[in-house]
Coordinates of C-alpha atoms in Angstrom, one line a residue:
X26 CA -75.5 -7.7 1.3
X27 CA -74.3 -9.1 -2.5
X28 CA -71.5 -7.3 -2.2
X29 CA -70.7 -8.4 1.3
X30 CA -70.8 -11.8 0.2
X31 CA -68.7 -10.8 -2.7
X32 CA -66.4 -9.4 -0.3
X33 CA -66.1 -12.5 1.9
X34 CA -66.2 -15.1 -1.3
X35 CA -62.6 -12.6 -2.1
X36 CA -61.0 -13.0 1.7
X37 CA -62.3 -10.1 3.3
X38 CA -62.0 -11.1 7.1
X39 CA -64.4 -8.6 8.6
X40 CA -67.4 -7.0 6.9
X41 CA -69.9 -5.0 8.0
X42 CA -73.6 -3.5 6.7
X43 CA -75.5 -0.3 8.3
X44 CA -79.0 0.0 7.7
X45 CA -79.7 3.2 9.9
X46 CA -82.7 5.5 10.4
X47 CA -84.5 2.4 12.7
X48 CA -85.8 5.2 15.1
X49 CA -89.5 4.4 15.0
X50 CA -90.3 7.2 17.3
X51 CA -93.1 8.4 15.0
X52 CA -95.3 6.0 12.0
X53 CA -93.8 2.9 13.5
X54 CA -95.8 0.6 11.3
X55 CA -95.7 2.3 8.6
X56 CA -92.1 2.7 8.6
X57 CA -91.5 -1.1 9.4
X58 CA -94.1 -2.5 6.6
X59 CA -93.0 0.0 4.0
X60 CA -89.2 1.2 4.1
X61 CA -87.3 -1.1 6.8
X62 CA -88.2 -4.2 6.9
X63 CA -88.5 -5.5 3.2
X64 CA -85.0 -4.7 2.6
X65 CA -84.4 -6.0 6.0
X66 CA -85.4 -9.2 5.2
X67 CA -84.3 -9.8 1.4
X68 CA -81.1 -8.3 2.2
X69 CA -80.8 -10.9 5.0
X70 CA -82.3 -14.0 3.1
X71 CA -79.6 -12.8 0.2
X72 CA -76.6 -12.9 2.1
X73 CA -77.6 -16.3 3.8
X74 CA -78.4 -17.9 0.6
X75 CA -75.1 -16.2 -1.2
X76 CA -72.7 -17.4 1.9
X77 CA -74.5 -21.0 1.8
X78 CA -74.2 -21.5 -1.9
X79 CA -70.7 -20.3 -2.4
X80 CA -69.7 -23.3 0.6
X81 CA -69.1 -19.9 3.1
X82 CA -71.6 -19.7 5.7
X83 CA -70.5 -22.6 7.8
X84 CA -67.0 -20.4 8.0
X85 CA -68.4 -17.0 8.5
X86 CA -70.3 -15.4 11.5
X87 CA -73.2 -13.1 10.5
X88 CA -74.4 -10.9 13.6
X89 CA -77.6 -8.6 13.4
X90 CA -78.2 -6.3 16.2
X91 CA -79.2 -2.7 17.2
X92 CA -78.1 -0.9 20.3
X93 CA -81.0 -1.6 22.2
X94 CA -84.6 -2.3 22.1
X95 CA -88.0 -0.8 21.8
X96 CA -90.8 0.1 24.1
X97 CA -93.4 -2.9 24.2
X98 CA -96.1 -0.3 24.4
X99 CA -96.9 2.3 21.2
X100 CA -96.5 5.8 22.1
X101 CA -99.9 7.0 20.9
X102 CA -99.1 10.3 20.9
X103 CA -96.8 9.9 17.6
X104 CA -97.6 6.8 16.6
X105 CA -94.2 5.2 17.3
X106 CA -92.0 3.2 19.9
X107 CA -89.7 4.8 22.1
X108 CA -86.3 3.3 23.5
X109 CA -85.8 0.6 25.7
X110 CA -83.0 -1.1 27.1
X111 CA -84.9 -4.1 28.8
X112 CA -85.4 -6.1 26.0
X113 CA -84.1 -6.6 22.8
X114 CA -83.9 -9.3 19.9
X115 CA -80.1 -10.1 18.0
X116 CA -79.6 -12.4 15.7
X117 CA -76.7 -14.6 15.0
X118 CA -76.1 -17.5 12.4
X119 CA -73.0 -19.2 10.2
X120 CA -69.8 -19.4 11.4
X121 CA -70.6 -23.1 13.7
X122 CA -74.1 -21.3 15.0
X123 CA -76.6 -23.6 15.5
X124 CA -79.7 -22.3 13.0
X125 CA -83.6 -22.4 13.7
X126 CA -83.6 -21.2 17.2
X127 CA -84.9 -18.7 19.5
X128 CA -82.6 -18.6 22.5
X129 CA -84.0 -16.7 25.4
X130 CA -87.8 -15.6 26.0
X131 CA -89.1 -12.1 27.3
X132 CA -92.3 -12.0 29.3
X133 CA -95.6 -12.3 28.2
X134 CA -95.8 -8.2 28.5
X135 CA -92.4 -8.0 26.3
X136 CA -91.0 -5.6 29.5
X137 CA -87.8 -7.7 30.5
X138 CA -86.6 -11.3 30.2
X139 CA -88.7 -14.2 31.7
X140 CA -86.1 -16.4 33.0
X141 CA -82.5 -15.7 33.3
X142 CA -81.0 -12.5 31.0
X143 CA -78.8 -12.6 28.5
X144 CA -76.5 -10.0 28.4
X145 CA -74.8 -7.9 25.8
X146 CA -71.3 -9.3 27.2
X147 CA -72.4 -13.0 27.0
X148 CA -73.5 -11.9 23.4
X149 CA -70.4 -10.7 22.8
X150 CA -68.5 -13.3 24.4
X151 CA -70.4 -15.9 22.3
X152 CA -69.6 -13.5 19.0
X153 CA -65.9 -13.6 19.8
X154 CA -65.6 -17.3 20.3
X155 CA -67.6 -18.0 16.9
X156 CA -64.9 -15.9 15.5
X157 CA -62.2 -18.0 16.9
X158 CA -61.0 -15.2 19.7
X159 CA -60.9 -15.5 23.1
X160 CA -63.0 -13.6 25.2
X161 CA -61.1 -13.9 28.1
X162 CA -57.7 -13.1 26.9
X163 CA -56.6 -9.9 28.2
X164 CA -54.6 -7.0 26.0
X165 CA -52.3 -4.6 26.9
X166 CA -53.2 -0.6 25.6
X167 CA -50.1 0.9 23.7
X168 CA -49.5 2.3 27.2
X169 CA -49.3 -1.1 28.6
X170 CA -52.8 -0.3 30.4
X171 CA -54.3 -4.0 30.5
X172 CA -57.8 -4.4 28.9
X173 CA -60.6 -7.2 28.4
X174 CA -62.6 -7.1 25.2
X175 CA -65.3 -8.3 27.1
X176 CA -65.7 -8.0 31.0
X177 CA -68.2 -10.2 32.0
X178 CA -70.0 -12.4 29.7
X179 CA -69.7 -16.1 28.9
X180 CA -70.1 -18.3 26.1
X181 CA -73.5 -19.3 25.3
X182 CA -73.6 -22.8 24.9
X183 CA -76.3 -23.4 23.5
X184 CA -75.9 -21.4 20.2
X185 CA -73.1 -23.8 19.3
X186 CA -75.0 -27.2 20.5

């Protein structure tokens, strides 16, 4: 994450950090409380307090996701949490975001969303307009094959308000 900022403080335009091995099939708590989450979180609190003190957070877009959630219920047989496309959490700041937020709510279970779902295309739609690009523009493939970087989604308003 320092050398991210570093990165962006030099004009990099696009940067981005891997943390893998999240698979908490087995020693879930363990694995969050010990190896993922502390560097999770000072990574995180790093690069937000880098970007904002170098004057750069308000012009760059941080994004934190996975590829899809976890079971609500441990699997007691190993101890872990198994996949789960339902429900997930992302995380987006900087870059005209809105800060100290939840947006969206799951049920009281943590199964699926309580009201209306947000989606991974209006996540991505709302991604691309922090970054100044249209969502809605379409491109042409070398073959002149037209394509939308994202189909369906729409700006979330009320990251930016």
């Amino acid at each position: 994450c320092l050398l991210a900022t570093r990165l962006v403080e030099s004009g990099v335009r696009f940067v981005t950090i891997s943390t893998g091995g999240w698979d908490t099939h087995q020693r879930n708590w363990e694995s969050l409380k010990t190896r993922l989450l502390p560097p999770l979180d000072a990574g995180l609190a790093g690069l937000f307090n880098g970007l904002h003190e170098k004057g750069l957070l308000e012009s760059t877009v941080v994004f934190v996701t996975g590829e899809f959630g976890r079971t609500p219920k441990i699997n007691t047989t190993r101890g872990g949490r198994d996949h789960y496309p339902r429900c997930m959490f992302m995380l987006m700041a900087g870059g005209g975001v809105v800060g100290g937020r939840v947006i969206g709510q799951s049920s009281a279970n943590a199964t699926e969303p309580l009201n209306d779902a947000i989606t991974p295309d209006d996540v991505a739609a709302s991604f691309y307009h922090a970054l100044g690009i249209s969502h809605e523009k379409e491109y042409l493939s070398p073959s002149g094959r037209p394509m939308m970087i994202v189909r369906d989604g729409k700006v979330l308003p009320q990251l930016f308000s």
